[in-house]
PDB file of C-alpha atoms in Angstrom:
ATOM      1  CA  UNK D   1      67.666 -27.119 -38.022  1.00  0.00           C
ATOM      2  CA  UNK D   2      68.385 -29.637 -40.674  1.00  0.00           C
ATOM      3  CA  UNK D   3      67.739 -32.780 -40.578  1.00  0.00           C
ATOM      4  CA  UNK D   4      68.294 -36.283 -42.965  1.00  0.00           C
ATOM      5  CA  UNK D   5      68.573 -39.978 -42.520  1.00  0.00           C
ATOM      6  CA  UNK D   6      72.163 -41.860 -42.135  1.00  0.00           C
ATOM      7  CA  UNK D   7      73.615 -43.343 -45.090  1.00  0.00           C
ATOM      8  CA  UNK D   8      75.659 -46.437 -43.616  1.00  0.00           C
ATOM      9  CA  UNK D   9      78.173 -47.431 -45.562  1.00  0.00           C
ATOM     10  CA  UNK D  10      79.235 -50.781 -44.664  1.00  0.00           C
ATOM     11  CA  UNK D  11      79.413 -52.025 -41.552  1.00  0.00           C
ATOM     12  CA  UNK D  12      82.844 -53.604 -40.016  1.00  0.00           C
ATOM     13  CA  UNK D  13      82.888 -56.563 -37.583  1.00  0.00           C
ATOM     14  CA  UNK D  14      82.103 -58.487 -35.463  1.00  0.00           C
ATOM     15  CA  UNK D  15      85.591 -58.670 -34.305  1.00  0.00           C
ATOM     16  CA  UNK D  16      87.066 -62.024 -32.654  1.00  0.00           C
ATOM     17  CA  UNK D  17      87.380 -61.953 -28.895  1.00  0.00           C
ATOM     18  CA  UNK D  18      85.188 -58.548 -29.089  1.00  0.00           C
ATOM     19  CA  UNK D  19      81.457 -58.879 -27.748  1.00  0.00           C
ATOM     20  CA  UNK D  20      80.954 -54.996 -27.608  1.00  0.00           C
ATOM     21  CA  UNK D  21      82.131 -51.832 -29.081  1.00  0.00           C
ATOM     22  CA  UNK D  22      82.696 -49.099 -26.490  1.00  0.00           C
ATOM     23  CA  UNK D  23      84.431 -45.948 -27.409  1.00  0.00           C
ATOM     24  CA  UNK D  24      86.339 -45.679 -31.351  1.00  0.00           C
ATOM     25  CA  UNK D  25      88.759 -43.057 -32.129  1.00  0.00           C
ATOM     26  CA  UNK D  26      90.822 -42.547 -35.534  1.00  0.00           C
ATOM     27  CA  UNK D  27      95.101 -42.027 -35.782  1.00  0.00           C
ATOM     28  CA  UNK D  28      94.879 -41.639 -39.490  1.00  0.00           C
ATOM     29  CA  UNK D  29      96.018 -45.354 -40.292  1.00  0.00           C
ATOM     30  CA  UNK D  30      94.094 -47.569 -37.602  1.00  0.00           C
ATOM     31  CA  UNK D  31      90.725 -47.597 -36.151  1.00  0.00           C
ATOM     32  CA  UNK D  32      90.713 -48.021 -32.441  1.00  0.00           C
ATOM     33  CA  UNK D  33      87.470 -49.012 -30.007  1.00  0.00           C
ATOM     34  CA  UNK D  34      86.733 -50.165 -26.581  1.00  0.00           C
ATOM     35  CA  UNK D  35      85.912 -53.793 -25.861  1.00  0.00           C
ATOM     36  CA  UNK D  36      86.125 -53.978 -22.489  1.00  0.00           C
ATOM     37  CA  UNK D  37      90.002 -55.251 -21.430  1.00  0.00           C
ATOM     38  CA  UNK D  38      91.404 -54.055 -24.432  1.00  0.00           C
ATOM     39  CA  UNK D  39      91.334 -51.052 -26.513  1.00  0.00           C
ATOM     40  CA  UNK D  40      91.665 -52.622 -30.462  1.00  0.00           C
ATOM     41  CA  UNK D  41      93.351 -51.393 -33.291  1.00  0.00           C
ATOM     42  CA  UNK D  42      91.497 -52.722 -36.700  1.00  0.00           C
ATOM     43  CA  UNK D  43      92.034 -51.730 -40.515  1.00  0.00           C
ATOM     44  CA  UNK D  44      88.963 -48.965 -40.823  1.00  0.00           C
ATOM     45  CA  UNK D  45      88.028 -50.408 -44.482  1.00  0.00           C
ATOM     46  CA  UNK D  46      88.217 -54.169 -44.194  1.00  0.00           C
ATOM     47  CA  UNK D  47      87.993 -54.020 -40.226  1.00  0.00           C
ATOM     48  CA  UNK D  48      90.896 -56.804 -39.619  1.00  0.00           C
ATOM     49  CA  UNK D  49      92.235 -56.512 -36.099  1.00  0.00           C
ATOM     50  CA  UNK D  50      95.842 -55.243 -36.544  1.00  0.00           C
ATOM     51  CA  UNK D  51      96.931 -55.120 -32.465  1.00  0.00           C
ATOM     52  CA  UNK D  52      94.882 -55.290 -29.167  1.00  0.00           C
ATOM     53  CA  UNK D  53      96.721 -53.523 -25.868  1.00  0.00           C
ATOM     54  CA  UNK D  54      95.770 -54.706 -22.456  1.00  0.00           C
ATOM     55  CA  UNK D  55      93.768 -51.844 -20.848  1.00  0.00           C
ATOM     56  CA  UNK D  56      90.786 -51.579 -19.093  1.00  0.00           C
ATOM     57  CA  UNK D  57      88.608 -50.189 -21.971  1.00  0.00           C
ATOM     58  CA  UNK D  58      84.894 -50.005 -20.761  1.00  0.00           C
ATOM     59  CA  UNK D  59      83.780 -46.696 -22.316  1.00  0.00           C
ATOM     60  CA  UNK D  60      85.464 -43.633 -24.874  1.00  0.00           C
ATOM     61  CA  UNK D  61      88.177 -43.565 -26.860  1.00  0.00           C
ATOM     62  CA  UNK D  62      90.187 -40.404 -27.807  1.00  0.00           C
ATOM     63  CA  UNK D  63      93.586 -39.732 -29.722  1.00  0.00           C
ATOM     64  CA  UNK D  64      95.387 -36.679 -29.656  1.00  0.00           C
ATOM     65  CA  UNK D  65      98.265 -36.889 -32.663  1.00  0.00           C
ATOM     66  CA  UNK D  66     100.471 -39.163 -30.078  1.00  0.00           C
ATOM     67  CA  UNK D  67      98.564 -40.832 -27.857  1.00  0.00           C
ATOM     68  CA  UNK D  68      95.567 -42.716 -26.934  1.00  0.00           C
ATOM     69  CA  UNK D  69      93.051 -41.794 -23.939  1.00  0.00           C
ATOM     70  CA  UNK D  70      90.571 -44.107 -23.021  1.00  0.00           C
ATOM     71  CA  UNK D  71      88.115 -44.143 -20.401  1.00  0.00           C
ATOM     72  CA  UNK D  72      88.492 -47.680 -17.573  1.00  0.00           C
ATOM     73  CA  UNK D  73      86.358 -47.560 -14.863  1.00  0.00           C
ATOM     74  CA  UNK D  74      87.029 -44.526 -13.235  1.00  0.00           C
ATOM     75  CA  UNK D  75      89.907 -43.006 -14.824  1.00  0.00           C
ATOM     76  CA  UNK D  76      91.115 -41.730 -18.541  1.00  0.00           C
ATOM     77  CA  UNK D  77      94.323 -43.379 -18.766  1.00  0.00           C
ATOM     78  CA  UNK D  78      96.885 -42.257 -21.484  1.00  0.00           C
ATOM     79  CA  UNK D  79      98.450 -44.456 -23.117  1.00  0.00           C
ATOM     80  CA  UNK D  80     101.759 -44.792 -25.630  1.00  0.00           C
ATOM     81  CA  UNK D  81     100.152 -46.820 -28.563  1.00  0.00           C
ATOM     82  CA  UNK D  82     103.270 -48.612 -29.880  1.00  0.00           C
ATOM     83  CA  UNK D  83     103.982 -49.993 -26.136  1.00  0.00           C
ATOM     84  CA  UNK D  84     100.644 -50.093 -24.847  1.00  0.00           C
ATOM     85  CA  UNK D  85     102.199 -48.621 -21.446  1.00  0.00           C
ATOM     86  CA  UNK D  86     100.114 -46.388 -19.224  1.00  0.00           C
ATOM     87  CA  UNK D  87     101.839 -42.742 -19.346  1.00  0.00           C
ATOM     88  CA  UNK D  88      99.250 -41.111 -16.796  1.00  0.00           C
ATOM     89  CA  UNK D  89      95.863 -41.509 -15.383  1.00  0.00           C
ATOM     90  CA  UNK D  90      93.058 -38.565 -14.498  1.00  0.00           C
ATOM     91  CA  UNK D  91      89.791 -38.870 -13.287  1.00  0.00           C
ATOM     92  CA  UNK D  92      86.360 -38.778 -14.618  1.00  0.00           C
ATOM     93  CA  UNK D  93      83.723 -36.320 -13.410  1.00  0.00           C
ATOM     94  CA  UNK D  94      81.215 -38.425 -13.089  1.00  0.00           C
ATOM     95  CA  UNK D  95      81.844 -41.870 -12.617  1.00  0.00           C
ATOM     96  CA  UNK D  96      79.430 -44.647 -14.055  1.00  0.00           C
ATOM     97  CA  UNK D  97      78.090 -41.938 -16.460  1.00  0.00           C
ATOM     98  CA  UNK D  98      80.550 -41.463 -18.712  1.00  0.00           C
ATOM     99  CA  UNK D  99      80.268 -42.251 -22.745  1.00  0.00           C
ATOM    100  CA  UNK D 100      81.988 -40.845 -25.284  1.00  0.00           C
ATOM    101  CA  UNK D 101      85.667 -39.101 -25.191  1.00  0.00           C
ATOM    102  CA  UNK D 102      86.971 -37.159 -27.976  1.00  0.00           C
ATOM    103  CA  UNK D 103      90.155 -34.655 -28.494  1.00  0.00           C
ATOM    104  CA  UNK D 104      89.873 -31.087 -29.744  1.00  0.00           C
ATOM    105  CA  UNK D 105      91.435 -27.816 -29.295  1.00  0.00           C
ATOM    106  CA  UNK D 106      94.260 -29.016 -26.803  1.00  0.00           C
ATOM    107  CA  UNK D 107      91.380 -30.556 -24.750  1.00  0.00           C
ATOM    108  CA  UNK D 108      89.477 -33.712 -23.582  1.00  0.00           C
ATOM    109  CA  UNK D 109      85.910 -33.693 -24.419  1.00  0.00           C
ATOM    110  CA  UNK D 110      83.812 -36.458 -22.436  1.00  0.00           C
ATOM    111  CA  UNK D 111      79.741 -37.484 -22.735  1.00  0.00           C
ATOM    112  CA  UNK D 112      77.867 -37.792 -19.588  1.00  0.00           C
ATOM    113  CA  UNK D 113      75.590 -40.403 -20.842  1.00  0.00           C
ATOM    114  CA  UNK D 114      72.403 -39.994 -18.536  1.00  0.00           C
ATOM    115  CA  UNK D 115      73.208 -36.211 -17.554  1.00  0.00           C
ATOM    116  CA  UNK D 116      72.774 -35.324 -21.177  1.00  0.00           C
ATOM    117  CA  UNK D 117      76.011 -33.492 -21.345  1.00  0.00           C
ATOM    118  CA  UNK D 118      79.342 -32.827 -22.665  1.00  0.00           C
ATOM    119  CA  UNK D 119      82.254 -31.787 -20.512  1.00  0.00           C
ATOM    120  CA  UNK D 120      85.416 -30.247 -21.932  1.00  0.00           C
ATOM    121  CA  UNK D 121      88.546 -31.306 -19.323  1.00  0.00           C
ATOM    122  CA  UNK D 122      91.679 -30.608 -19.034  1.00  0.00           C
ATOM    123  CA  UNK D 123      93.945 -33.034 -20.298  1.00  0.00           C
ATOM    124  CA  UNK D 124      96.475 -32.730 -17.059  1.00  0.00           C
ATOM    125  CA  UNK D 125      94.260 -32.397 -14.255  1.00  0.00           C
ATOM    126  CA  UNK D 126      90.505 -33.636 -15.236  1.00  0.00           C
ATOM    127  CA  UNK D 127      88.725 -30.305 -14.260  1.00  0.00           C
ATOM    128  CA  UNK D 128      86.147 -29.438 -16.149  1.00  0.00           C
ATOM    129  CA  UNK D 129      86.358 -26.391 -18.259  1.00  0.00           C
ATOM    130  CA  UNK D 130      82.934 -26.183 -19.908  1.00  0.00           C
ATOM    131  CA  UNK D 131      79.706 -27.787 -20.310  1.00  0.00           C
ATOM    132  CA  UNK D 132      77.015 -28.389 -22.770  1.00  0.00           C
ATOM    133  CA  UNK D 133      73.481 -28.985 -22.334  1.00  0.00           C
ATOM    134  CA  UNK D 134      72.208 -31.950 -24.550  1.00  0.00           C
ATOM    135  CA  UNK D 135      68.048 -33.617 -24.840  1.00  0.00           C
ATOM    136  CA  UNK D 136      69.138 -36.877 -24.947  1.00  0.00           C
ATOM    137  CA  UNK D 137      71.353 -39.811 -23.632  1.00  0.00           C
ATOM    138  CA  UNK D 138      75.162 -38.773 -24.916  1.00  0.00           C
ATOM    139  CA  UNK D 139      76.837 -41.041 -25.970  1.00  0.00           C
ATOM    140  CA  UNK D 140      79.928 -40.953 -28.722  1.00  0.00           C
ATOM    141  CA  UNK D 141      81.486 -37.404 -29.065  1.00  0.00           C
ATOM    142  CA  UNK D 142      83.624 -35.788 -31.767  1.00  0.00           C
ATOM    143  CA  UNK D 143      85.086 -32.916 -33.356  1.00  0.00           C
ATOM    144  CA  UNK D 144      84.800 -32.454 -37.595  1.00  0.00           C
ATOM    145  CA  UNK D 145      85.965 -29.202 -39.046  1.00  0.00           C
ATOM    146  CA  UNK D 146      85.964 -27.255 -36.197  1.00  0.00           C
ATOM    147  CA  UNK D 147      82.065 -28.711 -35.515  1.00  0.00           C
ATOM    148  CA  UNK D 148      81.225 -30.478 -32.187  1.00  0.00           C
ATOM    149  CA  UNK D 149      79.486 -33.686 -32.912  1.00  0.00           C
ATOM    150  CA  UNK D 150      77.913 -36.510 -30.786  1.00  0.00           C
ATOM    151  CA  UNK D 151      75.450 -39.587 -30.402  1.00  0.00           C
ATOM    152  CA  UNK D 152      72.467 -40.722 -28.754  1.00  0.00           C
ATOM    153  CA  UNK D 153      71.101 -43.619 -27.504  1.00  0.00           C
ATOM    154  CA  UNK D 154      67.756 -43.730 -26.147  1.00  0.00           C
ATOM    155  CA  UNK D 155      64.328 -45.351 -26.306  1.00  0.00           C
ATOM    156  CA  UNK D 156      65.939 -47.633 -29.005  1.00  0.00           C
ATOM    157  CA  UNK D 157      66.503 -44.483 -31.084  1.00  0.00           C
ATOM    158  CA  UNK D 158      69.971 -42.997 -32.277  1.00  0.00           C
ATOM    159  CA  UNK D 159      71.041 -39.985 -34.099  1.00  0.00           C
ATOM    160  CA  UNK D 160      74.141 -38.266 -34.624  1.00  0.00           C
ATOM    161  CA  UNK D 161      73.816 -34.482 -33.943  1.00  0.00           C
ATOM    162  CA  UNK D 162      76.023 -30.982 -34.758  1.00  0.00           C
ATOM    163  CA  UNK D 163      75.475 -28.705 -31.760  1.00  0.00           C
ATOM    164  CA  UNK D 164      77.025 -25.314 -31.131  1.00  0.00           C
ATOM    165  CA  UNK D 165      79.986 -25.740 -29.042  1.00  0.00           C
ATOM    166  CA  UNK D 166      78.857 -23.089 -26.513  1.00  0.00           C
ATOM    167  CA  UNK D 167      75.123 -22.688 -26.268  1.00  0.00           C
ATOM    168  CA  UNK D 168      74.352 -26.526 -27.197  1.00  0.00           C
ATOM    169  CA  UNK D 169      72.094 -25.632 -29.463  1.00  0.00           C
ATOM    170  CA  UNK D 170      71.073 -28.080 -32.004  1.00  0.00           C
ATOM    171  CA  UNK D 171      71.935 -27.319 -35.664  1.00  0.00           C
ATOM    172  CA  UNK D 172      71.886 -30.694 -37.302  1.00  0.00           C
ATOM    173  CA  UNK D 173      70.494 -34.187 -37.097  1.00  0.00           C
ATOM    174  CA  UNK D 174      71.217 -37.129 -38.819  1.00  0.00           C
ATOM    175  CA  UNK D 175      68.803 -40.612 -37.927  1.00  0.00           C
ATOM    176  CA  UNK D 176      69.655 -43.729 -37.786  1.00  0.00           C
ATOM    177  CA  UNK D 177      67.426 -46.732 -38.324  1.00  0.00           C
ATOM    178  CA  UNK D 178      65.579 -48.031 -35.687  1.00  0.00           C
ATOM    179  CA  UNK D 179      67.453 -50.424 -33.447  1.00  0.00           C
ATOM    180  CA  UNK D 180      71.223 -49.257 -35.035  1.00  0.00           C
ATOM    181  CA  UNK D 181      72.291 -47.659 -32.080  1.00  0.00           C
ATOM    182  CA  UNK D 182      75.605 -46.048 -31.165  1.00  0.00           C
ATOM    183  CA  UNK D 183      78.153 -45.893 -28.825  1.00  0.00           C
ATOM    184  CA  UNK D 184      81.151 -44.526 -29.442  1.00  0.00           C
ATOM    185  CA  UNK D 185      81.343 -41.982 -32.201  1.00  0.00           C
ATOM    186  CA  UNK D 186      84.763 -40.795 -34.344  1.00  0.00           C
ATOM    187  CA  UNK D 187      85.081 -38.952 -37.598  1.00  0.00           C
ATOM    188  CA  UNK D 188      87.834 -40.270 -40.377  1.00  0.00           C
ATOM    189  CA  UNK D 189      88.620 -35.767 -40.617  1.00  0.00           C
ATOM    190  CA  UNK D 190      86.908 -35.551 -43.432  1.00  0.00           C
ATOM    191  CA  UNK D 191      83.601 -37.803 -44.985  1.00  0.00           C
ATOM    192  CA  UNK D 192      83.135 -40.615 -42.343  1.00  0.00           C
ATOM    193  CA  UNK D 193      81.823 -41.191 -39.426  1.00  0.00           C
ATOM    194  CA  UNK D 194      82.928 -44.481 -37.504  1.00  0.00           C
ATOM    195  CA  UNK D 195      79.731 -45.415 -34.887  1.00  0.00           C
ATOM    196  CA  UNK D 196      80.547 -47.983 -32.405  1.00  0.00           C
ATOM    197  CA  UNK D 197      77.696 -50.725 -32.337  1.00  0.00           C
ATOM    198  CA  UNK D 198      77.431 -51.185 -28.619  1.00  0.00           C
ATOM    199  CA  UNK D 199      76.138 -55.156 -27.653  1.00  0.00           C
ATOM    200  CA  UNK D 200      76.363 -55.554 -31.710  1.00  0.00           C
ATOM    201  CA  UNK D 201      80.182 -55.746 -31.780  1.00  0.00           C
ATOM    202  CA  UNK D 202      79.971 -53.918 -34.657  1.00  0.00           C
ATOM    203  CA  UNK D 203      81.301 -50.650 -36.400  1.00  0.00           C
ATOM    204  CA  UNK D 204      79.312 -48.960 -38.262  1.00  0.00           C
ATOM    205  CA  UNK D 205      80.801 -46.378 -41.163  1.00  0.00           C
ATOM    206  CA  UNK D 206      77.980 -43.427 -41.825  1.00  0.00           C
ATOM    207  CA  UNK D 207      78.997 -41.087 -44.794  1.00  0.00           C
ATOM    208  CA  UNK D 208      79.470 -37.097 -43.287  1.00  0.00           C
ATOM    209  CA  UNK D 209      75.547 -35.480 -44.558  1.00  0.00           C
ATOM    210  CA  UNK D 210      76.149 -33.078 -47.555  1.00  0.00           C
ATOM    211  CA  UNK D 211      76.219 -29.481 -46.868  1.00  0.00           C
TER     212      UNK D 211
END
């Protein structure tokens, strides 16, 4: 298993209006997260908000070439980003416990926060497909290169960890100081990852580990 310490970048925010950063997700131009009644769209290098859409935004954020899922309450709503309206709603599968949402392989892919899992869903009807064992606290999910990625957040520790997509196993691990912790988690496709801050209101940009 390998294992290295985060490089953080830069860090973006706080944002105005935004005490906490919930879920993030990328759309190739804008940087989206969670702050609770909104779901906010911010430049991902100089982290100036560029829209906000009414929604209740209160965990993960997801983004699936069109359109924007993010978890309120109960429900993953999907949304139309240029209108902001709600398109269709599912259910969670385990409400109160939910963390981080992600898309990948025509699929939702949600964090159970205190289960320690990940639950692949069905986009249309919220059943759950698959599961993944994790050790600790999920909380951010994501997909980079065809690699299944998430946080943790526990015992005032975080890491961001590359599991195998069916067994769980852990093949990578990537620490974060002590106190940064993480929320949401999204990668830019390519050499970033984008770590929601949590109670911070904060972004945090971690460069992708070196192979």
């Amino acid at each position: 298993m390998k294992r290295s310490q985060a490089e953080i970048l830069h860090e973006l925010g706080p944002f105005d209006g935004a005490e906490h950063v919930h879920g993030v997700t990328y759309d190739g131009h804008d940087l989206w997260f969670a702050s609770g009644a909104k779901v906010r769209a911010v430049d991902p290098v100089t982290g100036q908000q560029r829209r906000a859409l009414d929604v209740a935004a209160t965990a993960g954020t997801a983004f699936d070439g069109r359109h924007l899922y993010q978890i309120g309450g109960d429900r993953i709503r999907k949304i139309d980003p240029v209108t902001g309206a709600v398109l269709s709603a599912i259910p969670v599968p385990n409400p109160g416990d939910n963390s981080g949402l992600t898309w990948a392989e025509g699929c939702l892919w949600i964090g159970e926060y205190r289960g320690r899992r990940i639950h692949q869903l069905d986009p249309e009807t919220g059943d759950v497909l698959r599961t993944i064992e994790s050790q600790r606290f999920v909380t951010g999910v994501t997909w980079l290169d065809g690699e299944l990625w998430h946080a943790t957040w526990e015992d005032d520790r975080s890491d961001l960890r590359r599991v195998g997509p069916v067994t769980g196993e852990l093949l990578e691990q990537v620490e974060l100081p002590l106190d940064t912790r993480v929320s949401g988690l999204e990668s830019n496709g390519a050499d970033r990852f984008y770590c929601g801050g949590g109670n911070s209101g904060k972004v945090r940009v971690v460069r992708r580990p070196r192979t």
